[in-house]
PDB file of N, CA, C and O and ligand atoms in Angstrom:
ATOM      1  N   MET A   1     -14.471  -4.598  10.232  1.00 67.00           N
ATOM      2  CA  MET A   1     -13.455  -4.638   9.467  1.00 67.00           C
ATOM      3  C   MET A   1     -13.595  -3.053   9.144  1.00 67.00           C
ATOM      4  O   MET A   1     -14.852  -2.433   8.899  1.00 67.00           O
ATOM      5  N   SER A   2     -12.313  -2.103   9.485  1.00 88.00           N
ATOM      6  CA  SER A   2     -12.279  -0.648   9.004  1.00 88.00           C
ATOM      7  C   SER A   2     -11.989  -0.130   7.538  1.00 88.00           C
ATOM      8  O   SER A   2     -11.679  -0.998   6.714  1.00 88.00           O
ATOM      9  N   THR A   3     -12.888   0.713   7.240  1.00 94.00           N
ATOM     10  CA  THR A   3     -12.526   1.377   6.214  1.00 94.00           C
ATOM     11  C   THR A   3     -12.089   2.559   6.162  1.00 94.00           C
ATOM     12  O   THR A   3     -11.842   3.495   7.142  1.00 94.00           O
ATOM     13  N   CYS A   4     -11.174   2.753   5.123  1.00 94.00           N
ATOM     14  CA  CYS A   4     -10.144   3.714   5.224  1.00 94.00           C
ATOM     15  C   CYS A   4     -10.741   5.023   5.176  1.00 94.00           C
ATOM     16  O   CYS A   4     -11.227   5.505   3.596  1.00 94.00           O
ATOM     17  N   GLN A   5     -10.352   6.114   5.498  1.00 93.00           N
ATOM     18  CA  GLN A   5     -10.938   7.120   5.011  1.00 93.00           C
ATOM     19  C   GLN A   5      -9.679   8.460   4.723  1.00 93.00           C
ATOM     20  O   GLN A   5      -9.738   9.236   4.528  1.00 93.00           O
ATOM     21  N   ASN A   6      -8.385   7.569   4.899  1.00 94.00           N
ATOM     22  CA  ASN A   6      -7.372   8.613   4.804  1.00 94.00           C
ATOM     23  C   ASN A   6      -7.422   9.256   3.087  1.00 94.00           C
ATOM     24  O   ASN A   6      -7.601   8.481   2.351  1.00 94.00           O
ATOM     25  N   GLU A   7      -6.398  10.277   3.192  1.00 94.00           N
ATOM     26  CA  GLU A   7      -6.374  11.245   1.854  1.00 94.00           C
ATOM     27  C   GLU A   7      -5.864  10.245   0.254  1.00 94.00           C
ATOM     28  O   GLU A   7      -6.021  10.664  -0.153  1.00 94.00           O
ATOM     29  N   HIS A   8      -4.828   9.388   1.502  1.00 94.00           N
ATOM     30  CA  HIS A   8      -4.300   8.699   0.412  1.00 94.00           C
ATOM     31  C   HIS A   8      -4.796   7.578  -0.863  1.00 94.00           C
ATOM     32  O   HIS A   8      -4.013   7.422  -1.646  1.00 94.00           O
ATOM     33  N   ARG A   9      -6.104   7.781  -0.431  1.00 92.00           N
ATOM     34  CA  ARG A   9      -6.855   6.763  -1.226  1.00 92.00           C
ATOM     35  C   ARG A   9      -6.855   7.759  -2.437  1.00 92.00           C
ATOM     36  O   ARG A   9      -7.061   6.866  -3.748  1.00 92.00           O
ATOM     37  N   HIS A  10      -6.502   9.002  -2.901  1.00 92.00           N
ATOM     38  CA  HIS A  10      -6.651   9.441  -4.234  1.00 92.00           C
ATOM     39  C   HIS A  10      -5.556  10.027  -4.496  1.00 92.00           C
ATOM     40  O   HIS A  10      -5.440  11.016  -5.827  1.00 92.00           O
ATOM     41  N   TYR A  11      -4.199   9.131  -4.071  1.00 92.00           N
ATOM     42  CA  TYR A  11      -2.948   9.995  -4.502  1.00 92.00           C
ATOM     43  C   TYR A  11      -2.475   9.370  -5.943  1.00 92.00           C
ATOM     44  O   TYR A  11      -3.208   8.245  -6.181  1.00 92.00           O
ATOM     45  N   PRO A  12      -2.543  10.105  -6.972  1.00 92.00           N
ATOM     46  CA  PRO A  12      -2.219   9.975  -8.093  1.00 92.00           C
ATOM     47  C   PRO A  12      -0.999   8.939  -8.522  1.00 92.00           C
ATOM     48  O   PRO A  12      -1.293   8.169  -9.853  1.00 92.00           O
ATOM     49  N   GLU A  13      -0.086   8.558  -7.804  1.00 89.00           N
ATOM     50  CA  GLU A  13       0.778   7.653  -8.096  1.00 89.00           C
ATOM     51  C   GLU A  13       0.162   6.058  -7.701  1.00 89.00           C
ATOM     52  O   GLU A  13       0.935   5.140  -8.843  1.00 89.00           O
ATOM     53  N   PHE A  14      -0.585   6.078  -7.246  1.00 92.00           N
ATOM     54  CA  PHE A  14      -1.443   4.484  -7.640  1.00 92.00           C
ATOM     55  C   PHE A  14      -2.011   4.392  -8.362  1.00 92.00           C
ATOM     56  O   PHE A  14      -2.350   2.991  -8.662  1.00 92.00           O
ATOM     57  N   GLU A  15      -2.463   5.216  -9.504  1.00 91.00           N
ATOM     58  CA  GLU A  15      -2.955   4.975 -10.624  1.00 91.00           C
ATOM     59  C   GLU A  15      -2.145   3.882 -11.252  1.00 91.00           C
ATOM     60  O   GLU A  15      -2.759   3.150 -12.348  1.00 91.00           O
ATOM     61  N   MET A  16      -0.760   3.995 -11.292  1.00 92.00           N
ATOM     62  CA  MET A  16      -0.237   2.685 -11.669  1.00 92.00           C
ATOM     63  C   MET A  16      -0.479   1.564 -11.551  1.00 92.00           C
ATOM     64  O   MET A  16       0.641   0.352 -11.940  1.00 92.00           O
ATOM     65  N   LEU A  17      -0.470   1.112 -10.556  1.00 93.00           N
ATOM     66  CA  LEU A  17      -0.341  -0.392  -9.841  1.00 93.00           C
ATOM     67  C   LEU A  17      -1.220  -1.232 -10.559  1.00 93.00           C
ATOM     68  O   LEU A  17      -2.283  -1.088 -11.202  1.00 93.00           O
ATOM     69  N   PRO A  18      -0.730  -2.387 -10.621  1.00 92.00           N
ATOM     70  CA  PRO A  18      -1.539  -3.180 -11.469  1.00 92.00           C
ATOM     71  C   PRO A  18      -3.116  -3.516 -10.697  1.00 92.00           C
ATOM     72  O   PRO A  18      -3.348  -3.334  -9.660  1.00 92.00           O
ATOM     73  N   HIS A  19      -4.301  -3.707 -11.809  1.00 91.00           N
ATOM     74  CA  HIS A  19      -5.200  -4.172 -11.380  1.00 91.00           C
ATOM     75  C   HIS A  19      -5.575  -5.434 -10.096  1.00 91.00           C
ATOM     76  O   HIS A  19      -4.660  -6.762 -10.901  1.00 91.00           O
ATOM     77  N   ASP A  20      -6.300  -5.680  -9.617  1.00 88.00           N
ATOM     78  CA  ASP A  20      -6.674  -6.786  -8.479  1.00 88.00           C
ATOM     79  C   ASP A  20      -7.786  -6.942  -8.753  1.00 88.00           C
ATOM     80  O   ASP A  20      -8.262  -6.713  -7.366  1.00 88.00           O
ATOM     81  N   GLN A  21      -8.720  -7.415  -9.454  1.00 77.00           N
ATOM     82  CA  GLN A  21     -10.064  -7.876  -9.658  1.00 77.00           C
ATOM     83  C   GLN A  21     -10.734  -9.091  -8.693  1.00 77.00           C
ATOM     84  O   GLN A  21     -11.440  -8.677  -8.212  1.00 77.00           O
ATOM     85  N   GLY A  22      -9.472 -10.043  -9.002  1.00 77.00           N
ATOM     86  CA  GLY A  22     -10.188 -11.544  -8.173  1.00 77.00           C
ATOM     87  C   GLY A  22      -9.644 -11.607  -7.257  1.00 77.00           C
ATOM     88  O   GLY A  22      -9.792 -12.547  -6.126  1.00 77.00           O
ATOM     89  N   GLY A  23      -8.416 -11.040  -7.259  1.00 75.00           N
ATOM     90  CA  GLY A  23      -7.241 -11.098  -5.993  1.00 75.00           C
ATOM     91  C   GLY A  23      -7.880 -11.047  -4.617  1.00 75.00           C
ATOM     92  O   GLY A  23      -9.286 -10.792  -4.087  1.00 75.00           O
ATOM     93  N   ILE A  24      -6.992 -11.285  -3.242  1.00 72.00           N
ATOM     94  CA  ILE A  24      -7.447 -11.588  -1.963  1.00 72.00           C
ATOM     95  C   ILE A  24      -7.673 -10.153  -1.336  1.00 72.00           C
ATOM     96  O   ILE A  24      -8.438  -9.663  -0.953  1.00 72.00           O
ATOM     97  N   GLY A  25      -6.828  -9.182  -2.142  1.00 73.00           N
ATOM     98  CA  GLY A  25      -6.569  -8.108  -1.916  1.00 73.00           C
ATOM     99  C   GLY A  25      -7.401  -6.792  -2.291  1.00 73.00           C
ATOM    100  O   GLY A  25      -7.336  -5.504  -2.175  1.00 73.00           O
ATOM    101  N   ARG A  26      -8.340  -7.042  -3.296  1.00 77.00           N
ATOM    102  CA  ARG A  26      -9.190  -6.404  -4.355  1.00 77.00           C
ATOM    103  C   ARG A  26      -9.673  -5.042  -3.164  1.00 77.00           C
ATOM    104  O   ARG A  26      -9.630  -4.313  -3.891  1.00 77.00           O
ATOM    105  N   HIS A  27     -10.201  -5.562  -2.036  1.00 87.00           N
ATOM    106  CA  HIS A  27     -10.754  -4.631  -1.614  1.00 87.00           C
ATOM    107  C   HIS A  27      -9.940  -3.879  -0.501  1.00 87.00           C
ATOM    108  O   HIS A  27     -10.642  -3.021  -0.096  1.00 87.00           O
ATOM    109  N   LYS A  28      -8.602  -4.424  -0.417  1.00 92.00           N
ATOM    110  CA  LYS A  28      -8.257  -3.943   0.895  1.00 92.00           C
ATOM    111  C   LYS A  28      -7.545  -1.981   0.056  1.00 92.00           C
ATOM    112  O   LYS A  28      -7.383  -1.958  -0.854  1.00 92.00           O
ATOM    113  N   CYS A  29      -6.889  -1.392   0.944  1.00 93.00           N
ATOM    114  CA  CYS A  29      -6.749   0.144   0.520  1.00 93.00           C
ATOM    115  C   CYS A  29      -4.859  -0.139   0.590  1.00 93.00           C
ATOM    116  O   CYS A  29      -4.520  -0.345   0.970  1.00 93.00           O
ATOM    117  N   CYS A  30      -4.699   0.302  -1.005  1.00 94.00           N
ATOM    118  CA  CYS A  30      -3.273   0.387  -1.289  1.00 94.00           C
ATOM    119  C   CYS A  30      -2.684   1.409  -0.685  1.00 94.00           C
ATOM    120  O   CYS A  30      -1.188   1.237  -0.479  1.00 94.00           O
ATOM    121  N   GLY A  31      -3.277   2.319  -0.530  1.00 95.00           N
ATOM    122  CA  GLY A  31      -2.655   3.410   0.397  1.00 95.00           C
ATOM    123  C   GLY A  31      -2.132   3.109   1.797  1.00 95.00           C
ATOM    124  O   GLY A  31      -1.005   3.439   1.924  1.00 95.00           O
ATOM    125  N   CYS A  32      -2.756   2.332   2.534  1.00 96.00           N
ATOM    126  CA  CYS A  32      -2.517   1.775   3.791  1.00 96.00           C
ATOM    127  C   CYS A  32      -1.015   0.719   3.409  1.00 96.00           C
ATOM    128  O   CYS A  32      -0.655   0.967   4.307  1.00 96.00           O
ATOM    129  N   ALA A  33      -1.673   0.109   2.781  1.00 96.00           N
ATOM    130  CA  ALA A  33      -0.271  -1.265   2.145  1.00 96.00           C
ATOM    131  C   ALA A  33       0.838  -0.365   1.689  1.00 96.00           C
ATOM    132  O   ALA A  33       1.916  -0.825   2.248  1.00 96.00           O
ATOM    133  N   TYR A  34       0.631   0.216   1.080  1.00 97.00           N
ATOM    134  CA  TYR A  34       2.064   1.259   0.789  1.00 97.00           C
ATOM    135  C   TYR A  34       2.977   1.961   1.850  1.00 97.00           C
ATOM    136  O   TYR A  34       3.747   2.122   2.136  1.00 97.00           O
ATOM    137  N   GLU A  35       1.996   2.451   2.282  1.00 97.00           N
ATOM    138  CA  GLU A  35       2.625   3.017   4.155  1.00 97.00           C
ATOM    139  C   GLU A  35       3.190   2.248   4.760  1.00 97.00           C
ATOM    140  O   GLU A  35       4.124   2.386   5.466  1.00 97.00           O
ATOM    141  N   ARG A  36       2.568   1.065   5.081  1.00 97.00           N
ATOM    142  CA  ARG A  36       2.938  -0.136   5.597  1.00 97.00           C
ATOM    143  C   ARG A  36       4.130  -0.813   5.328  1.00 97.00           C
ATOM    144  O   ARG A  36       5.644  -0.809   5.929  1.00 97.00           O
ATOM    145  N   GLY A  37       4.447  -0.490   3.738  1.00 98.00           N
ATOM    146  CA  GLY A  37       5.689  -0.835   3.167  1.00 98.00           C
ATOM    147  C   GLY A  37       6.852   0.047   3.201  1.00 98.00           C
ATOM    148  O   GLY A  37       8.017  -0.391   3.597  1.00 98.00           O
ATOM    149  N   PHE A  38       6.323   1.187   3.117  1.00 98.00           N
ATOM    150  CA  PHE A  38       7.524   2.221   3.420  1.00 98.00           C
ATOM    151  C   PHE A  38       8.252   2.052   4.708  1.00 98.00           C
ATOM    152  O   PHE A  38       9.463   2.664   4.641  1.00 98.00           O
ATOM    153  N   GLN A  39       6.973   2.430   5.706  1.00 98.00           N
ATOM    154  CA  GLN A  39       7.573   2.413   7.197  1.00 98.00           C
ATOM    155  C   GLN A  39       8.656   1.405   7.271  1.00 98.00           C
ATOM    156  O   GLN A  39       9.558   1.156   8.098  1.00 98.00           O
ATOM    157  N   LEU A  40       8.542  -0.197   7.091  1.00 98.00           N
ATOM    158  CA  LEU A  40       9.184  -1.369   6.678  1.00 98.00           C
ATOM    159  C   LEU A  40      10.922  -0.987   6.399  1.00 98.00           C
ATOM    160  O   LEU A  40      11.474  -1.377   6.895  1.00 98.00           O
ATOM    161  N   GLY A  41      10.682  -0.136   4.755  1.00 98.00           N
ATOM    162  CA  GLY A  41      11.705   0.122   4.210  1.00 98.00           C
ATOM    163  C   GLY A  41      12.444   1.246   4.884  1.00 98.00           C
ATOM    164  O   GLY A  41      13.710   0.903   5.001  1.00 98.00           O
ATOM    165  N   LEU A  42      11.678   2.216   5.172  1.00 98.00           N
ATOM    166  CA  LEU A  42      12.568   3.108   6.365  1.00 98.00           C
ATOM    167  C   LEU A  42      12.997   2.546   7.560  1.00 98.00           C
ATOM    168  O   LEU A  42      14.126   2.991   7.710  1.00 98.00           O
ATOM    169  N   ASN A  43      12.925   1.605   7.882  1.00 98.00           N
ATOM    170  CA  ASN A  43      13.362   0.994   9.645  1.00 98.00           C
ATOM    171  C   ASN A  43      14.656   0.049   8.638  1.00 98.00           C
ATOM    172  O   ASN A  43      15.257  -0.687   9.573  1.00 98.00           O
ATOM    173  N   ARG A  44      14.665  -0.588   7.077  1.00 98.00           N
ATOM    174  CA  ARG A  44      15.614  -1.571   6.382  1.00 98.00           C
ATOM    175  C   ARG A  44      15.214  -2.947   7.041  1.00 98.00           C
ATOM    176  O   ARG A  44      15.873  -3.825   7.560  1.00 98.00           O
ATOM    177  N   GLU A  45      13.813  -2.923   7.506  1.00 97.00           N
ATOM    178  CA  GLU A  45      13.630  -4.205   8.016  1.00 97.00           C
ATOM    179  C   GLU A  45      13.750  -5.465   6.856  1.00 97.00           C
ATOM    180  O   GLU A  45      13.624  -5.195   6.005  1.00 97.00           O
ATOM    181  N   GLU A  46      14.336  -6.607   7.712  1.00 97.00           N
ATOM    182  CA  GLU A  46      14.245  -7.642   6.911  1.00 97.00           C
ATOM    183  C   GLU A  46      13.168  -8.782   6.837  1.00 97.00           C
ATOM    184  O   GLU A  46      13.228  -9.589   5.864  1.00 97.00           O
ATOM    185  N   MET A  47      12.183  -8.746   8.050  1.00 96.00           N
ATOM    186  CA  MET A  47      11.424 -10.212   7.777  1.00 96.00           C
ATOM    187  C   MET A  47      10.207  -9.143   7.600  1.00 96.00           C
ATOM    188  O   MET A  47       9.991  -8.184   8.392  1.00 96.00           O
ATOM    189  N   LEU A  48       9.573  -8.795   6.485  1.00 96.00           N
ATOM    190  CA  LEU A  48       8.102  -8.287   5.799  1.00 96.00           C
ATOM    191  C   LEU A  48       7.371  -9.060   6.142  1.00 96.00           C
ATOM    192  O   LEU A  48       6.997 -10.527   5.835  1.00 96.00           O
ATOM    193  N   ASP A  49       6.138  -8.319   6.495  1.00 94.00           N
ATOM    194  CA  ASP A  49       4.916  -9.087   6.198  1.00 94.00           C
ATOM    195  C   ASP A  49       3.714  -8.439   5.761  1.00 94.00           C
ATOM    196  O   ASP A  49       3.208  -7.384   6.669  1.00 94.00           O
ATOM    197  N   LEU A  50       3.145  -8.268   5.298  1.00 94.00           N
ATOM    198  CA  LEU A  50       2.395  -7.489   4.306  1.00 94.00           C
ATOM    199  C   LEU A  50       0.761  -7.560   5.238  1.00 94.00           C
ATOM    200  O   LEU A  50       0.125  -6.650   5.826  1.00 94.00           O
ATOM    201  N   ASP A  51       0.607  -8.524   6.195  1.00 93.00           N
ATOM    202  CA  ASP A  51      -0.717  -8.964   7.033  1.00 93.00           C
ATOM    203  C   ASP A  51      -1.897  -8.498   6.124  1.00 93.00           C
ATOM    204  O   ASP A  51      -2.911  -7.324   6.891  1.00 93.00           O
ATOM    205  N   ILE A  52      -2.323  -8.738   5.255  1.00 91.00           N
ATOM    206  CA  ILE A  52      -3.306  -8.232   4.242  1.00 91.00           C
ATOM    207  C   ILE A  52      -4.613  -8.148   5.315  1.00 91.00           C
ATOM    208  O   ILE A  52      -5.461  -7.412   4.940  1.00 91.00           O
ATOM    209  N   ASP A  53      -4.653  -9.305   5.780  1.00 91.00           N
ATOM    210  CA  ASP A  53      -6.226  -9.140   7.016  1.00 91.00           C
ATOM    211  C   ASP A  53      -6.566  -8.023   7.161  1.00 91.00           C
ATOM    212  O   ASP A  53      -7.518  -7.546   7.806  1.00 91.00           O
ATOM    213  N   SER A  54      -5.279  -7.599   8.099  1.00 94.00           N
ATOM    214  CA  SER A  54      -5.404  -6.454   9.293  1.00 94.00           C
ATOM    215  C   SER A  54      -5.745  -5.144   8.464  1.00 94.00           C
ATOM    216  O   SER A  54      -5.549  -3.741   8.651  1.00 94.00           O
ATOM    217  N   LEU A  55      -5.735  -4.994   6.664  1.00 94.00           N
ATOM    218  CA  LEU A  55      -5.550  -3.643   5.763  1.00 94.00           C
ATOM    219  C   LEU A  55      -7.224  -3.362   6.296  1.00 94.00           C
ATOM    220  O   LEU A  55      -7.695  -3.738   6.020  1.00 94.00           O
ATOM    221  N   PRO A  56      -6.767  -2.353   6.309  1.00 94.00           N
ATOM    222  CA  PRO A  56      -8.546  -1.436   6.154  1.00 94.00           C
ATOM    223  C   PRO A  56      -8.644  -1.340   4.665  1.00 94.00           C
ATOM    224  O   PRO A  56      -8.098  -1.441   3.827  1.00 94.00           O
ATOM    225  N   VAL A  57     -10.346  -1.623   4.576  1.00 92.00           N
ATOM    226  CA  VAL A  57     -10.493  -1.852   3.307  1.00 92.00           C
ATOM    227  C   VAL A  57     -11.395  -0.285   2.272  1.00 92.00           C
ATOM    228  O   VAL A  57     -11.055   0.705   3.135  1.00 92.00           O
ATOM    229  N   SER A  58     -10.792  -0.104   1.166  1.00 89.00           N
ATOM    230  CA  SER A  58     -11.314   1.097   0.974  1.00 89.00           C
ATOM    231  C   SER A  58     -11.855   0.757  -0.966  1.00 89.00           C
ATOM    232  O   SER A  58     -11.193  -0.413  -1.652  1.00 89.00           O
ATOM    233  N   GLN A  59     -12.738   1.398  -1.350  1.00 80.00           N
ATOM    234  CA  GLN A  59     -13.092   1.052  -3.007  1.00 80.00           C
ATOM    235  C   GLN A  59     -13.660   2.495  -3.468  1.00 80.00           C
ATOM    236  O   GLN A  59     -13.823   2.886  -4.055  1.00 80.00           O
ATOM    237  N   ALA A  60     -12.698   3.453  -2.995  1.00 80.00           N
ATOM    238  CA  ALA A  60     -12.650   4.949  -3.322  1.00 80.00           C
ATOM    239  C   ALA A  60     -11.075   5.645  -3.874  1.00 80.00           C
ATOM    240  O   ALA A  60     -10.268   4.601  -4.017  1.00 80.00           O
ATOM    241  N   GLY A  61     -11.476   6.791  -4.560  1.00 83.00           N
ATOM    242  CA  GLY A  61     -10.446   7.204  -5.315  1.00 83.00           C
ATOM    243  C   GLY A  61      -9.085   6.137  -6.497  1.00 83.00           C
ATOM    244  O   GLY A  61      -9.807   5.233  -6.558  1.00 83.00           O
ATOM    245  N   THR A  62      -8.664   6.215  -6.537  1.00 82.00           N
ATOM    246  CA  THR A  62      -6.965   5.860  -7.341  1.00 82.00           C
ATOM    247  C   THR A  62      -6.882   4.539  -6.717  1.00 82.00           C
ATOM    248  O   THR A  62      -5.993   3.416  -7.484  1.00 82.00           O
ATOM    249  N   VAL A  63      -6.969   4.083  -5.376  1.00 80.00           N
ATOM    250  CA  VAL A  63      -6.390   2.740  -4.862  1.00 80.00           C
ATOM    251  C   VAL A  63      -7.654   1.520  -4.931  1.00 80.00           C
ATOM    252  O   VAL A  63      -7.543   0.340  -5.100  1.00 80.00           O
ATOM    253  N   ARG A  64      -8.888   1.960  -5.648  1.00 82.00           N
ATOM    254  CA  ARG A  64     -10.286   0.989  -5.849  1.00 82.00           C
ATOM    255  C   ARG A  64      -9.276   0.083  -6.635  1.00 82.00           C
ATOM    256  O   ARG A  64      -8.910   0.168  -7.828  1.00 82.00           O
ATOM    257  N   HIS A  65      -9.332  -1.183  -6.395  1.00 86.00           N
ATOM    258  CA  HIS A  65      -9.155  -2.207  -7.122  1.00 86.00           C
ATOM    259  C   HIS A  65      -7.782  -2.557  -7.510  1.00 86.00           C
ATOM    260  O   HIS A  65      -7.557  -3.202  -8.548  1.00 86.00           O
ATOM    261  N   LYS A  66      -6.897  -1.825  -7.127  1.00 91.00           N
ATOM    262  CA  LYS A  66      -5.434  -1.901  -7.825  1.00 91.00           C
ATOM    263  C   LYS A  66      -4.831  -2.849  -6.042  1.00 91.00           C
ATOM    264  O   LYS A  66      -5.612  -3.160  -4.868  1.00 91.00           O
ATOM    265  N   SER A  67      -4.000  -3.276  -7.112  1.00 93.00           N
ATOM    266  CA  SER A  67      -2.999  -4.519  -6.277  1.00 93.00           C
ATOM    267  C   SER A  67      -2.533  -4.011  -4.992  1.00 93.00           C
ATOM    268  O   SER A  67      -1.143  -3.170  -5.162  1.00 93.00           O
ATOM    269  N   PRO A  68      -2.763  -4.385  -3.398  1.00 94.00           N
ATOM    270  CA  PRO A  68      -1.953  -3.756  -2.215  1.00 94.00           C
ATOM    271  C   PRO A  68      -0.763  -4.888  -1.986  1.00 94.00           C
ATOM    272  O   PRO A  68       0.155  -4.161  -1.771  1.00 94.00           O
ATOM    273  N   HIS A  69      -0.575  -5.931  -2.565  1.00 95.00           N
ATOM    274  CA  HIS A  69       0.505  -6.464  -2.787  1.00 95.00           C
ATOM    275  C   HIS A  69       2.013  -5.457  -3.482  1.00 95.00           C
ATOM    276  O   HIS A  69       3.023  -5.204  -2.776  1.00 95.00           O
ATOM    277  N   ALA A  70       1.250  -5.148  -4.902  1.00 95.00           N
ATOM    278  CA  ALA A  70       2.303  -4.120  -5.375  1.00 95.00           C
ATOM    279  C   ALA A  70       2.549  -2.719  -4.739  1.00 95.00           C
ATOM    280  O   ALA A  70       3.600  -2.404  -4.665  1.00 95.00           O
ATOM    281  N   ALA A  71       1.621  -2.070  -4.359  1.00 96.00           N
ATOM    282  CA  ALA A  71       1.415  -1.218  -3.042  1.00 96.00           C
ATOM    283  C   ALA A  71       2.541  -1.031  -2.031  1.00 96.00           C
ATOM    284  O   ALA A  71       3.556  -0.078  -1.811  1.00 96.00           O
ATOM    285  N   PHE A  72       2.566  -2.761  -1.473  1.00 97.00           N
ATOM    286  CA  PHE A  72       3.281  -2.877  -0.196  1.00 97.00           C
ATOM    287  C   PHE A  72       5.137  -2.979  -0.865  1.00 97.00           C
ATOM    288  O   PHE A  72       6.052  -2.034  -0.322  1.00 97.00           O
ATOM    289  N   ALA A  73       5.279  -3.630  -2.065  1.00 97.00           N
ATOM    290  CA  ALA A  73       6.348  -3.838  -2.371  1.00 97.00           C
ATOM    291  C   ALA A  73       6.961  -2.029  -3.118  1.00 97.00           C
ATOM    292  O   ALA A  73       7.988  -1.759  -2.686  1.00 97.00           O
ATOM    293  N   MET A  74       6.096  -1.194  -3.419  1.00 97.00           N
ATOM    294  CA  MET A  74       6.597  -0.012  -3.995  1.00 97.00           C
ATOM    295  C   MET A  74       6.927   0.777  -2.970  1.00 97.00           C
ATOM    296  O   MET A  74       8.032   1.590  -2.949  1.00 97.00           O
ATOM    297  N   GLY A  75       5.964   0.959  -1.705  1.00 98.00           N
ATOM    298  CA  GLY A  75       6.245   2.088  -0.585  1.00 98.00           C
ATOM    299  C   GLY A  75       7.365   0.752   0.147  1.00 98.00           C
ATOM    300  O   GLY A  75       8.854   1.666   0.580  1.00 98.00           O
ATOM    301  N   TYR A  76       7.764  -0.383  -0.103  1.00 98.00           N
ATOM    302  CA  TYR A  76       9.225  -0.594   0.955  1.00 98.00           C
ATOM    303  C   TYR A  76      10.350  -0.223   0.125  1.00 98.00           C
ATOM    304  O   TYR A  76      11.368  -0.098   0.636  1.00 98.00           O
ATOM    305  N   GLN A  77      10.528  -0.149  -1.348  1.00 97.00           N
ATOM    306  CA  GLN A  77      11.560   0.477  -1.999  1.00 97.00           C
ATOM    307  C   GLN A  77      11.451   1.873  -1.577  1.00 97.00           C
ATOM    308  O   GLN A  77      12.640   2.401  -1.598  1.00 97.00           O
ATOM    309  N   ASP A  78      10.324   2.751  -1.528  1.00 98.00           N
ATOM    310  CA  ASP A  78      10.434   4.335  -1.748  1.00 98.00           C
ATOM    311  C   ASP A  78      10.705   4.166  -0.221  1.00 98.00           C
ATOM    312  O   ASP A  78      11.980   5.173   0.521  1.00 98.00           O
ATOM    313  N   GLY A  79      10.720   3.481   0.852  1.00 98.00           N
ATOM    314  CA  GLY A  79      11.206   3.567   2.112  1.00 98.00           C
ATOM    315  C   GLY A  79      12.720   3.642   2.276  1.00 98.00           C
ATOM    316  O   GLY A  79      13.492   3.986   3.077  1.00 98.00           O
ATOM    317  N   ILE A  80      13.355   2.139   1.570  1.00 98.00           N
ATOM    318  CA  ILE A  80      14.555   2.030   1.488  1.00 98.00           C
ATOM    319  C   ILE A  80      15.587   3.470   1.018  1.00 98.00           C
ATOM    320  O   ILE A  80      16.252   3.403   1.222  1.00 98.00           O
ATOM    321  N   ARG A  81      14.819   3.743  -0.365  1.00 98.00           N
ATOM    322  CA  ARG A  81      15.463   4.670  -0.594  1.00 98.00           C
ATOM    323  C   ARG A  81      15.664   6.204  -0.013  1.00 98.00           C
ATOM    324  O   ARG A  81      16.324   7.082   0.213  1.00 98.00           O
ATOM    325  N   ALA A  82      14.083   6.474   0.783  1.00 98.00           N
ATOM    326  CA  ALA A  82      14.568   7.482   1.557  1.00 98.00           C
ATOM    327  C   ALA A  82      14.989   7.067   3.093  1.00 98.00           C
ATOM    328  O   ALA A  82      15.675   7.976   3.786  1.00 98.00           O
ATOM    329  N   SER A  83      15.396   5.980   3.281  1.00 98.00           N
ATOM    330  CA  SER A  83      16.147   6.090   4.589  1.00 98.00           C
ATOM    331  C   SER A  83      17.928   6.497   4.642  1.00 98.00           C
ATOM    332  O   SER A  83      18.540   6.272   5.511  1.00 98.00           O
ATOM    333  N   TYR A  84      18.429   6.386   3.001  1.00 97.00           N
ATOM    334  CA  TYR A  84      19.433   6.715   2.589  1.00 97.00           C
ATOM    335  C   TYR A  84      19.530   7.921   2.472  1.00 97.00           C
ATOM    336  O   TYR A  84      20.546   8.670   2.471  1.00 97.00           O
ATOM    337  N   ASN A  85      18.398   8.921   2.348  1.00 87.00           N
ATOM    338  CA  ASN A  85      18.516   9.936   2.666  1.00 87.00           C
ATOM    339  C   ASN A  85      19.229  11.141   3.560  1.00 87.00           C
ATOM    340  O   ASN A  85      18.893  10.736   4.474  1.00 87.00           O
TER     341      ASN A  85
HETATM  342 ZN1   ZN B   1      -5.861   3.623   3.532  1.00 51.00          ZN
END
């Protein structure tokens, strides 16, 4: 299982995500989940797949113990908005 080293682990916007202490996504990188969602939104994909098992893990920064499901959804919405710019 890969560990995320990306700078997005420290982005302050992930502070607002709900905590995921006991869920399956607990150790997954929310930054990677966000970027996956963003790309799908930018392409206005209609079939969404978070594929949580394939996300890198992260215990660092602002993404620690945050919900990757919420991050993915936020990324998708931001991606959709960006697609209209
Ligand atoms: Zn990441």
